[in-house]
XYZ file of C-alpha atoms in Angstrom:
565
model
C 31.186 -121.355 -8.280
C 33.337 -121.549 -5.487
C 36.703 -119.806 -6.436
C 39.829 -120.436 -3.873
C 42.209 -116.944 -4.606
C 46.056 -117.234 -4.341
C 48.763 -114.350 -4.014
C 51.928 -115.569 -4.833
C 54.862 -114.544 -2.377
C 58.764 -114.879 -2.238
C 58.851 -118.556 -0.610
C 62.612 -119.531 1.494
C 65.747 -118.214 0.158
C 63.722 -115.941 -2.476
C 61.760 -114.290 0.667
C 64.848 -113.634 2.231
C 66.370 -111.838 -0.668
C 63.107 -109.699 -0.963
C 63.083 -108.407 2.780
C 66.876 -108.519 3.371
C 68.453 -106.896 0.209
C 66.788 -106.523 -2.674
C 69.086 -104.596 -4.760
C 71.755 -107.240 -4.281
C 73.609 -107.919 -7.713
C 72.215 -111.150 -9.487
C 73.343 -112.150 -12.614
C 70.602 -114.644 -12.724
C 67.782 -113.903 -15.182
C 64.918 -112.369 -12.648
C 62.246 -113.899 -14.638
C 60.529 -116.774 -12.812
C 60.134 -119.884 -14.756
C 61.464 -118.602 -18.283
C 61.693 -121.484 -20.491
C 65.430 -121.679 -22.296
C 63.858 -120.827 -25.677
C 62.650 -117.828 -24.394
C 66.155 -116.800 -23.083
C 67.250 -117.608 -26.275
C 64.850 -114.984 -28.237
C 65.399 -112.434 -25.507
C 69.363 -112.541 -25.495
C 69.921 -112.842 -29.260
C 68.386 -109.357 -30.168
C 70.527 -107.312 -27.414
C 72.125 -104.564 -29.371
C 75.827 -103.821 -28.968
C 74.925 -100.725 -27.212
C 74.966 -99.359 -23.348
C 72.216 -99.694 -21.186
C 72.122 -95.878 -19.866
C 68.922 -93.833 -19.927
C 69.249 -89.866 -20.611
C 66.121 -88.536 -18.944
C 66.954 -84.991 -20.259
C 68.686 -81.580 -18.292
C 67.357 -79.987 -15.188
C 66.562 -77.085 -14.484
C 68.161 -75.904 -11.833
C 67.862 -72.355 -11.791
C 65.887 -72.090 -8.235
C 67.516 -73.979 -5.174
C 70.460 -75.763 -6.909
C 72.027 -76.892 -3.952
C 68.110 -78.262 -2.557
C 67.875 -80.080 -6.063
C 71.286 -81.994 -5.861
C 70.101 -83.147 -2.470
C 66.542 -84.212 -3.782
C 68.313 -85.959 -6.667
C 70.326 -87.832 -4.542
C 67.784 -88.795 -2.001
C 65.442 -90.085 -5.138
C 68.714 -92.703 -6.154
C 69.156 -93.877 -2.581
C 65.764 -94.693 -1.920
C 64.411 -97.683 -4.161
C 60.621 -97.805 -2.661
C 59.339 -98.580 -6.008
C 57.521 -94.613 -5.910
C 57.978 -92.369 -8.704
C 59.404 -89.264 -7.458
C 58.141 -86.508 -9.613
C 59.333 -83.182 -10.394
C 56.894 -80.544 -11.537
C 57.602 -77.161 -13.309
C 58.530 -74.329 -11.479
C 55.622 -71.206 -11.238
C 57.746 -69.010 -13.848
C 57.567 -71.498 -16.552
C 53.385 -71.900 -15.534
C 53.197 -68.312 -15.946
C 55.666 -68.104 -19.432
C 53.580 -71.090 -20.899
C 50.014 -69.308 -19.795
C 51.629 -65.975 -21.504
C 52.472 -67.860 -24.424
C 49.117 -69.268 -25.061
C 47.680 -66.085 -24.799
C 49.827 -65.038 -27.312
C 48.336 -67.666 -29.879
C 45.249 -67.338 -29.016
C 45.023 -63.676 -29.787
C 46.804 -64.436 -32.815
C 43.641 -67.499 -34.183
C 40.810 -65.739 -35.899
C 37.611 -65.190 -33.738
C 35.383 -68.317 -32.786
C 37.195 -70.503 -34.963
C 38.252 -72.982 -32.002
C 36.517 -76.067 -31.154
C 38.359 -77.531 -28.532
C 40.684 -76.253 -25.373
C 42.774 -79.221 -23.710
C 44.876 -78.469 -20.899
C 46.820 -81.550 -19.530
C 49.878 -79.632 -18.942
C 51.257 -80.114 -15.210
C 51.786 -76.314 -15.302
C 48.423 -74.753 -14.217
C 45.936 -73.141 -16.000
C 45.570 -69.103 -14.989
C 42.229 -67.999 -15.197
C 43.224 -64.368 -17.343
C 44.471 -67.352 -20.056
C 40.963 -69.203 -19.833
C 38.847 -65.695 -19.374
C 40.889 -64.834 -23.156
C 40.021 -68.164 -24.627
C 36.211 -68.043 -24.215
C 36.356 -64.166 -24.636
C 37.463 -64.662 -28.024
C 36.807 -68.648 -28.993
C 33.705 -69.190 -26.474
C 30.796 -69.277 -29.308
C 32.756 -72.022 -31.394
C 34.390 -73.840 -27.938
C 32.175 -77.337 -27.775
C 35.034 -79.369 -25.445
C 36.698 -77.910 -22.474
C 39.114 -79.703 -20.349
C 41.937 -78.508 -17.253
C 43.423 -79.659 -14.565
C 44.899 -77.099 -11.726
C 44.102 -73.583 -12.073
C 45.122 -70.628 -10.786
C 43.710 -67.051 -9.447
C 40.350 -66.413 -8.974
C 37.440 -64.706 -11.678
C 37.496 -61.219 -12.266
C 33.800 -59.749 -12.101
C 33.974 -58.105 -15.234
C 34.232 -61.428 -16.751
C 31.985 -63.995 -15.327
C 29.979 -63.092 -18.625
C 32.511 -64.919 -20.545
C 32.160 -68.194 -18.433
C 28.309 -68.462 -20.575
C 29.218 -69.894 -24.125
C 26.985 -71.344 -26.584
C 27.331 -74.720 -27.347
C 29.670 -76.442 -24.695
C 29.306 -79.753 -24.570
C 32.183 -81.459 -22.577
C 33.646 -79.685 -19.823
C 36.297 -81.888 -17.643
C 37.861 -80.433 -14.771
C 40.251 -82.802 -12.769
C 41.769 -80.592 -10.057
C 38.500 -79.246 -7.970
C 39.134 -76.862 -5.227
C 42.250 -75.640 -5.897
C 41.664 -72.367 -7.369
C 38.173 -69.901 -6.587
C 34.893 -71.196 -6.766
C 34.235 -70.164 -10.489
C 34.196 -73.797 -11.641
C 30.377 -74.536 -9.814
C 29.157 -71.312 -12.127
C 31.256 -72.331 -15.460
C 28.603 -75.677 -15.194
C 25.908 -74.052 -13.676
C 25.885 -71.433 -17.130
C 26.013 -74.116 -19.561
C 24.441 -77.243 -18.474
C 21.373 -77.183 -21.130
C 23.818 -78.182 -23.723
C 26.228 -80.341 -21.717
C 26.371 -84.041 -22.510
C 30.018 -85.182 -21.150
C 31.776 -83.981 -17.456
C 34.594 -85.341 -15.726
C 35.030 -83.745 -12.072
C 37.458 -84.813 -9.321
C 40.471 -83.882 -6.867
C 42.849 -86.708 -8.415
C 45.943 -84.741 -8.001
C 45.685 -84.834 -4.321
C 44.518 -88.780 -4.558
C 47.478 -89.194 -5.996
C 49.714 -87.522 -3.579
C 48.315 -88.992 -0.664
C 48.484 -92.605 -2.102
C 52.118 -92.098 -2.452
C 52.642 -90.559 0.557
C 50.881 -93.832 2.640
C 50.445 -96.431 -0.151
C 47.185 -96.524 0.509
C 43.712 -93.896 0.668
C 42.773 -92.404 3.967
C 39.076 -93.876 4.963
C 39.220 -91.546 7.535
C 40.347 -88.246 4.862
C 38.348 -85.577 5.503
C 40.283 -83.084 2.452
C 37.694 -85.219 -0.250
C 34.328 -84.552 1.797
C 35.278 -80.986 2.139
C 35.906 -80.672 -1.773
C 32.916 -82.453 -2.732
C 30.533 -80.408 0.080
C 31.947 -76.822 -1.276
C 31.343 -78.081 -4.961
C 27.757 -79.216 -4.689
C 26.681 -76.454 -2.305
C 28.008 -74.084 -4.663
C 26.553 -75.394 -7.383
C 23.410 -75.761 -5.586
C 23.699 -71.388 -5.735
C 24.905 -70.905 -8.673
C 21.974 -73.065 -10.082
C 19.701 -71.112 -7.871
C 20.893 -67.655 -9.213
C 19.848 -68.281 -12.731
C 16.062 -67.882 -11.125
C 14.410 -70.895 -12.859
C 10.738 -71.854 -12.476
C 12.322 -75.623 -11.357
C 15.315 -76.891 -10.051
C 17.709 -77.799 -13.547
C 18.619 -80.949 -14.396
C 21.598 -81.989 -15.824
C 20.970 -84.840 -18.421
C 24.686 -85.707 -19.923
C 25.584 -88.913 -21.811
C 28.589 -89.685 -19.421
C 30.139 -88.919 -16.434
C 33.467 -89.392 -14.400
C 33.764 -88.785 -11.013
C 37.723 -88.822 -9.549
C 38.453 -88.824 -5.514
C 34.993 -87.407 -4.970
C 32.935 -88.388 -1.803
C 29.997 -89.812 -2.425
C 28.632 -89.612 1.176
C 26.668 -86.498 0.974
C 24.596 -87.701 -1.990
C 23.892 -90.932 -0.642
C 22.722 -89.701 2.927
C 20.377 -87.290 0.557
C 22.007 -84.742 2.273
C 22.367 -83.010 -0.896
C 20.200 -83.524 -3.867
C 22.157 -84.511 -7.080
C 21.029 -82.020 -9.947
C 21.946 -85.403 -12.790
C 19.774 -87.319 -14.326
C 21.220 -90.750 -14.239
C 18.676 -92.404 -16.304
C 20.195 -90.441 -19.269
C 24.185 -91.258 -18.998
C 25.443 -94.053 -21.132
C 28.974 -93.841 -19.689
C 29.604 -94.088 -15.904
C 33.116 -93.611 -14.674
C 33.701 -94.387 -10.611
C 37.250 -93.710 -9.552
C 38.363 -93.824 -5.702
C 34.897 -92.460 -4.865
C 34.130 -92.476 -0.966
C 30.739 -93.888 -0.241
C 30.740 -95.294 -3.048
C 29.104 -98.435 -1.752
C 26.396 -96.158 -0.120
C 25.923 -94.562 -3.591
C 24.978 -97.836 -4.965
C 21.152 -98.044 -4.279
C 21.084 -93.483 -5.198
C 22.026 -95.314 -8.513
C 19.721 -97.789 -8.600
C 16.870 -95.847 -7.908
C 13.739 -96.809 -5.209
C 12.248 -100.177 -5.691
C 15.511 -101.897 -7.495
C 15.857 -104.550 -4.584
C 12.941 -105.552 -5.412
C 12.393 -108.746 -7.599
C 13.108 -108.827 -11.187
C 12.902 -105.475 -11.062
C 14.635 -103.830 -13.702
C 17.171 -101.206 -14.285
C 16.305 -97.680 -15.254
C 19.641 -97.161 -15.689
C 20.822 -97.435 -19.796
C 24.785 -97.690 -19.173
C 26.568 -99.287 -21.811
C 29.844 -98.458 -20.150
C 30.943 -98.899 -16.390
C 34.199 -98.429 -15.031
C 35.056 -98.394 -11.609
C 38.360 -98.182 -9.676
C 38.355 -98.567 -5.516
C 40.657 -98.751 -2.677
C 39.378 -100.099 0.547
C 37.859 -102.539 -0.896
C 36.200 -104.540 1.942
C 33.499 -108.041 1.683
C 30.058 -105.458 1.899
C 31.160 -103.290 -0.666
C 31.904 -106.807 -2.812
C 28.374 -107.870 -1.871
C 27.243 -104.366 -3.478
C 28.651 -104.707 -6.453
C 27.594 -107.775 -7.430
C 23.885 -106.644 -6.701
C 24.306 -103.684 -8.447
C 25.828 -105.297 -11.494
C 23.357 -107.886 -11.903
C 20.969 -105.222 -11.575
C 22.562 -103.507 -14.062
C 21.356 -103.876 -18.434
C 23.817 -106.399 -20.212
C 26.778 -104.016 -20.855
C 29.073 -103.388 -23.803
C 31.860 -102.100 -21.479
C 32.865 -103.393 -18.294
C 36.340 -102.332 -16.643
C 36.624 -102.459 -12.859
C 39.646 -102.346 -10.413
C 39.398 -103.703 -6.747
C 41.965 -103.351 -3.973
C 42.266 -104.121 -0.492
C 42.619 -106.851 2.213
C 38.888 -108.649 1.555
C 38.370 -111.681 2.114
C 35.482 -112.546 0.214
C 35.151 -112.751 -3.837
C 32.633 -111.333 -6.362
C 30.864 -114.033 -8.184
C 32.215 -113.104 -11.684
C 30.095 -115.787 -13.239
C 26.968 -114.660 -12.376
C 28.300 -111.358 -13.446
C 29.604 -112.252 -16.798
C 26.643 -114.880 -17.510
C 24.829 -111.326 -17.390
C 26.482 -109.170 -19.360
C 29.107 -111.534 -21.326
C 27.342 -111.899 -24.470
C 26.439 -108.165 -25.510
C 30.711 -107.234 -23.955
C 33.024 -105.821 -26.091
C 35.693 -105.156 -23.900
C 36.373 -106.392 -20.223
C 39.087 -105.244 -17.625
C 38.472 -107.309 -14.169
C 41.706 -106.982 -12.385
C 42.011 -107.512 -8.384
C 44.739 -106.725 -5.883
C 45.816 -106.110 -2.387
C 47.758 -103.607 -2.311
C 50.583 -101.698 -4.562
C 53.270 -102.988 -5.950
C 56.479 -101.389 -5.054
C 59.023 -103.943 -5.889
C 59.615 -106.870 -8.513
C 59.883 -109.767 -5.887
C 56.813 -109.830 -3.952
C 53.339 -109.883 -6.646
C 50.162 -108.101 -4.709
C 47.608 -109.563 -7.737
C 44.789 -111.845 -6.814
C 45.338 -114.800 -9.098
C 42.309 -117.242 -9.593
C 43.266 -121.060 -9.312
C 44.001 -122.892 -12.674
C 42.544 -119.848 -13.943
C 39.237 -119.906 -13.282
C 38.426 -116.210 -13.999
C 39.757 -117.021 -17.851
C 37.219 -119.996 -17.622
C 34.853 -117.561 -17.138
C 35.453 -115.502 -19.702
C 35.796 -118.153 -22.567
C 33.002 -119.187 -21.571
C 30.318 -116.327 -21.252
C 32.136 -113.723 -23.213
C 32.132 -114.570 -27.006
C 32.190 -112.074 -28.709
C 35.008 -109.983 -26.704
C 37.128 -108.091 -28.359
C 39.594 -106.046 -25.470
C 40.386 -108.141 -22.599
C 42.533 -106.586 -19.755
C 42.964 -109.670 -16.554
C 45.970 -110.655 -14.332
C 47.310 -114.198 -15.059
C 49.424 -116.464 -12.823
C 52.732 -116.404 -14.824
C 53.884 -119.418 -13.561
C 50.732 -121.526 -15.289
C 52.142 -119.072 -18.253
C 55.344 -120.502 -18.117
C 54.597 -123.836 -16.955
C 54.519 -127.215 -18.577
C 53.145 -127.722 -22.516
C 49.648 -129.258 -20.835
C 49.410 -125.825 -19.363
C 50.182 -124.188 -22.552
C 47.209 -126.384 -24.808
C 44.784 -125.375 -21.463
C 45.555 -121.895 -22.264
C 45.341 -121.935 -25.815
C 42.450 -123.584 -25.987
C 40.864 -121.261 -23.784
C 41.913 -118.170 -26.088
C 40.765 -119.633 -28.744
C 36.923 -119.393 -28.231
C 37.414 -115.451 -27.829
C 38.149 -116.102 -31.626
C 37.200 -111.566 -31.902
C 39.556 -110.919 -29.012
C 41.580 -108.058 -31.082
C 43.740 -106.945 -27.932
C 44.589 -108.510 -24.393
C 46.170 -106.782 -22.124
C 47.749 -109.109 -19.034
C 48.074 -106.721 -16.600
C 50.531 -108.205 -13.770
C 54.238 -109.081 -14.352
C 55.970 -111.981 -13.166
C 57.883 -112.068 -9.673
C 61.556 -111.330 -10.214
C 64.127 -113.160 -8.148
C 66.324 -109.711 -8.252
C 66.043 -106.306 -8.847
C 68.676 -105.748 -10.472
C 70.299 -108.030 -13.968
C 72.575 -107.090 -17.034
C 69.326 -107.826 -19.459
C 67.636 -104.707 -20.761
C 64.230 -104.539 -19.208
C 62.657 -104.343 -22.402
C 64.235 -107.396 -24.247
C 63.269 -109.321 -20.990
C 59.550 -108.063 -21.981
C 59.752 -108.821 -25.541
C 60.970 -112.275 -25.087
C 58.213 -112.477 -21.978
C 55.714 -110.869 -23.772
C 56.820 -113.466 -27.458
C 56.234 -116.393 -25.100
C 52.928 -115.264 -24.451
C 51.824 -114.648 -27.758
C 53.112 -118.337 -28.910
C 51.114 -119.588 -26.459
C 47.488 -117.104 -27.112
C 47.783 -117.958 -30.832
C 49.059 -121.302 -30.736
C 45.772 -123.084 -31.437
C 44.555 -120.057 -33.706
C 47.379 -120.357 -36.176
C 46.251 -123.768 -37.084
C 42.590 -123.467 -37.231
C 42.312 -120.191 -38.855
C 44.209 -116.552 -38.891
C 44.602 -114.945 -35.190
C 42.479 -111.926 -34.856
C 44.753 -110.217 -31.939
C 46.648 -107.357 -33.228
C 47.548 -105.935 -29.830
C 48.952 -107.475 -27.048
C 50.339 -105.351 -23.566
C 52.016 -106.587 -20.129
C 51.755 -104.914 -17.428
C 49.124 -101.871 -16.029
C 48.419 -98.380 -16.793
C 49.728 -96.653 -13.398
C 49.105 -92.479 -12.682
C 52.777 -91.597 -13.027
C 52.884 -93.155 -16.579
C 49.580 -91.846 -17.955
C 49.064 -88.303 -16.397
C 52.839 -87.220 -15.287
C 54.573 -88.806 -18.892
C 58.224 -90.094 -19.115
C 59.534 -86.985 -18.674
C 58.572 -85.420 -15.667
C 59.681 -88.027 -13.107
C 63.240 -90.830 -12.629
C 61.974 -94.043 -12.519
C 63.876 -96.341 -10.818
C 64.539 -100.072 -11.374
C 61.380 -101.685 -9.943
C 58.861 -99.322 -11.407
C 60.583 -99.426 -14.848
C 60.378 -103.529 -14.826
C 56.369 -103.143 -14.240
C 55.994 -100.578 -17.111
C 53.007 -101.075 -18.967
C 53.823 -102.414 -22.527
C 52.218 -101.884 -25.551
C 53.266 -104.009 -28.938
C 51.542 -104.843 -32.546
C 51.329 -108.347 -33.646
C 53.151 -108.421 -36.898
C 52.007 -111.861 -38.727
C 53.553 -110.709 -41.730
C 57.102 -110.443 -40.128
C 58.390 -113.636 -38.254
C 61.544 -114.675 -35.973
C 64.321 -115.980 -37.834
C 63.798 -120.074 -37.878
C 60.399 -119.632 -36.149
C 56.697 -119.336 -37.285
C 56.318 -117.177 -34.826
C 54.732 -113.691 -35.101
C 57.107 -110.696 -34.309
C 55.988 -108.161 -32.140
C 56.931 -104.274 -32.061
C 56.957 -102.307 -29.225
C 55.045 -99.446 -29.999
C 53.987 -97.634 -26.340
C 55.507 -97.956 -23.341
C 53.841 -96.269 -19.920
C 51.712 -94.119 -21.553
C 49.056 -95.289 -24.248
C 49.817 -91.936 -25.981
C 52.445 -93.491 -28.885
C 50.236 -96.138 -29.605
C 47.265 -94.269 -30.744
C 46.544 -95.233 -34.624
C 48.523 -98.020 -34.120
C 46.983 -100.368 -31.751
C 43.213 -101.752 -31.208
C 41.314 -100.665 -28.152
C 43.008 -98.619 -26.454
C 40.261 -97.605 -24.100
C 41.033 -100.437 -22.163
C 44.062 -98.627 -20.909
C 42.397 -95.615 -19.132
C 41.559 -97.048 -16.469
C 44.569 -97.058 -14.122
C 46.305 -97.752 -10.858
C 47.183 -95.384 -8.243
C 51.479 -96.432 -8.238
C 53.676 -94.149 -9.039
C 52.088 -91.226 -7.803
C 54.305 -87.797 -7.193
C 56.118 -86.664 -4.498
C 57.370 -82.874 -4.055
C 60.762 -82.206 -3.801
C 60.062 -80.511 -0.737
C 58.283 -83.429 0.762
């Protein structure tokens, strides 16, 4: 199928406002193509109430004077960046004390799990007490950043009996303890996340963009594995281990060594039934190491037993589209399918042979394409098929979908009633689909507008759901009980509301979460309500909303930036 892409741009006057000032006031409604009754559902729920935002006290006990300045730099610059403060080192070293504190204080071996997504890192004498006195019960272990090296005396404690999930997110920040913590316990491990995404993230909001030519990610990844490679060796084996885990994530790593068999991967691939790819390098190299000799050939079949893929990568370019394809056609029909592509390409992946694949054993399904990041509400960097095709697709070859995450063209959304029955129709033969996610919002003609950005969503987000359900409400009752706009972005899901000051574009693209209430419906309407139960961050919706999985998976905007930067 030959599939013609479009990217929708500020055209004449709007282009002008976009480039030449974009904060201008507007008292227009910076929705494009909102139908009236929309406005009308939108503007009759605004509360009687200001539209301020308390995003809590500073602390500005260290460098006053260099925090006022930061503060004010951060409300004169609207780059559509999150500009992130993190905690100072005496509060990382009051809340390591404190957990010390409790974990003396639990009775021995009685913990099962030690999570540590705090932005304040981890200190080694806090971990060496945790698996000193909770290491035989401890089965998941997870950090990011760490600090201080081991103390001899201790390595002992890094062996514990029956770890199976170890994730650690910030490599190569602290000693090289980490290599031996896996190399000690990889007979019973069966899930392991690695990566360097804190520094990703930095660096893609430094440039917009990833560094091809980065040489901090090669160095992490070398150091790792040839560490590893020791510590493995130390434990004086008859043969070389092999790790055989049921999933794996890989964050920011470089692929490069691996590929060029320049250093010999001690996982069994054969055995993982989740694979998680995000902003690898050489990740298109890695491809046929994945595969395994002899895949090119014909009909040959996968050894490979994924039910789950997920893949996120910058630099996208036509070769590394050509790649993909081959390897997911190689690929076993999947359950769980969730990639993100960016970059200037040209070319397109030929998502019907892909979902013709894999369509009828999917569950869930996140295919979302763009050029670049979006740092303002004007100009939309999405790769939109043509009278959505990709949704064509999808109808089509996935029937039994139940999670659906895809970026629309809003103004075939909005457009005429025709439009609306072609797009009902369509939704209705994913009669399981349980939660959809569209994951761009529409261009705004401003900035900035007296509406409250979330009673623009709900009315955007009300218009959508009329439209999803419309044929479903007749025929039989809807199945979707979930419905977001907008993407999952790094500041919202590992930084959290209240660690950064969003400003005014990067608050309008806020992923949305709300539940489809059928039982509760708009005054004078037979429409469903919806409540907003997550915004940013998946995190309030848990228990509340279907599929949330769908939602890991996320883009690298809104990425920190040190006050001293």
């Amino acid at each position: 199928m030959v599939r013609r892409r479009k990217q929708l741009k500020p055209r004449g006057a709007q282009r002008h406002t976009a480039e030449a000032s974009p904060t201008s006031p507007d008292t227009r409604s910076p929705l494009v193509s909102l139908p009236a009754e929309i406005q009308g559902i939108i503007t009759s729920n605004i509360p009687e109430t200001d539209d301020e935002h308390d995003f809590g006290d500073e602390d500005e006990s260290e460098g006053e004077a260099e925090s006022d300045d930061a503060e004010e730099e951060s409300e004169e610059e609207d780059d559509g960046l999150y500009r992130a403060y993190g905690p100072h080192t005496s509060a990382s070293k009051a809340l390591n004390a404190f957990i010390r504190v409790l974990i003396v204080q639990l009775p021995l071996q009685q913990l099962h799990t030690f999570w540590w997504e705090h932005a304040c890192s981890l200190d080694t004498l806090t971990l060496s007490i945790v698996l000193k006195r909770q290491g035989a019960s401890i089965h998941t272990l997870n950090f990011r950043e760490y600090t201080a090296n081991w103390r001899k005396a201790d390595l002992a404690n890094l062996t514990t009996e029956g770890l199976t999930s170890l994730g650690i997110t910030e490599l190569g920040t602290g000693g090289p303890w980490p290599p031996e913590l896996l190399a000690r316990n990889y007979q019973n491990l069966r899930h392991l996340r690695l990566g360097s995404e804190l520094n990703l993230a930095k660096q893609y909001a430094a440039k917009g963009y990833i560094d091809p030519n980065e040489h901090r990610r090669s160095r992490i990844t070398d150091t790792f594995a040839e560490l590893m490679k020791a510590k493995f060796a130390d434990l004086e084996e008859p043969s070389t281990p092999v790790v055989r885990l049921e999933s794996l994530s890989l964050i920011g790593l470089d692929l490069h060594p691996f590929a060029n068999g320049l250093i010999e991967p001690v996982v069994d691939f054969n055995s993982l039934s989740i694979l998680t790819l995000e902003s690898c390098a050489g990740l298109k190299a890695a491809f046929p190491l994945l595969m395994g000799p002899g895949a090119r050939r014909r009909k040959a079949k996968s050894a490979l037993r994924l039910h789950t893929l997920a893949i996120r990568h910058e630099n996208t370019s036509d070769g590394f589209l050509r790649e993909l394809e081959t390897f997911l056609l190689w690929l076993r029909p999947l359950a769980h399918l969730h990639v993100l592509l960016e970059g200037p390409y040209e070319g397109e992946i030929g998502l019907r042979k892909v979902l013709k694949a894999h369509g009828k054993c999917l569950q869930s399904l996140v295919w979302d394409e763009r050029t670049g990041p979006r740092s303002c509400v004007q100009v939309e960097t999405a790769l939109l098929a043509n009278d959505y095709d990709d949704l064509k697709v999808v109808a089509k070859h996935c029937p039994g979908l139940k999670a659906l995450g895809m970026s629309l063209d809003w103004g075939d959304i909005a457009g005429s009633k025709q439009n609306h029955k072609k797009i009902a129709s369509l939704f209705s033969q994913l009669s399981q689909l349980q939660t959809l996610n569209i994951r761009n919002v529409p261009v705004a003609t401003t900035s900035e507008t007296w509406l409250p950005n979330d009673y623009m969503m709900d009315g955007l987000a009300t218009m959508l759901l009329n439209i999803v359900t419309q044929k479903a409400q007749i025929e039989q009752t809807p199945a979707l009980k979930t419905l977001a706009v907008g993407a999952s972005t790094y500041g919202n899901v590992r930084l959290g509301t209240s660690n950064y000051f969003p400003n005014s574009a990067s608050t309008f693209l806020q992923l949305r979460i709300y539940h489809v209430n059928y039982d509760c419906r708009y005054r004078n309407s037979l429409s469903p309500k919806l409540h907003l139960i997550a915004r940013g961050t998946t995190a309030d919706a848990c228990g509340n909303a279907e599929n949330l999985d769908i939602f890991k998976l996320y883009w690298l905007d809104g990425a920190p930036q040190d006050r001293d930067e």
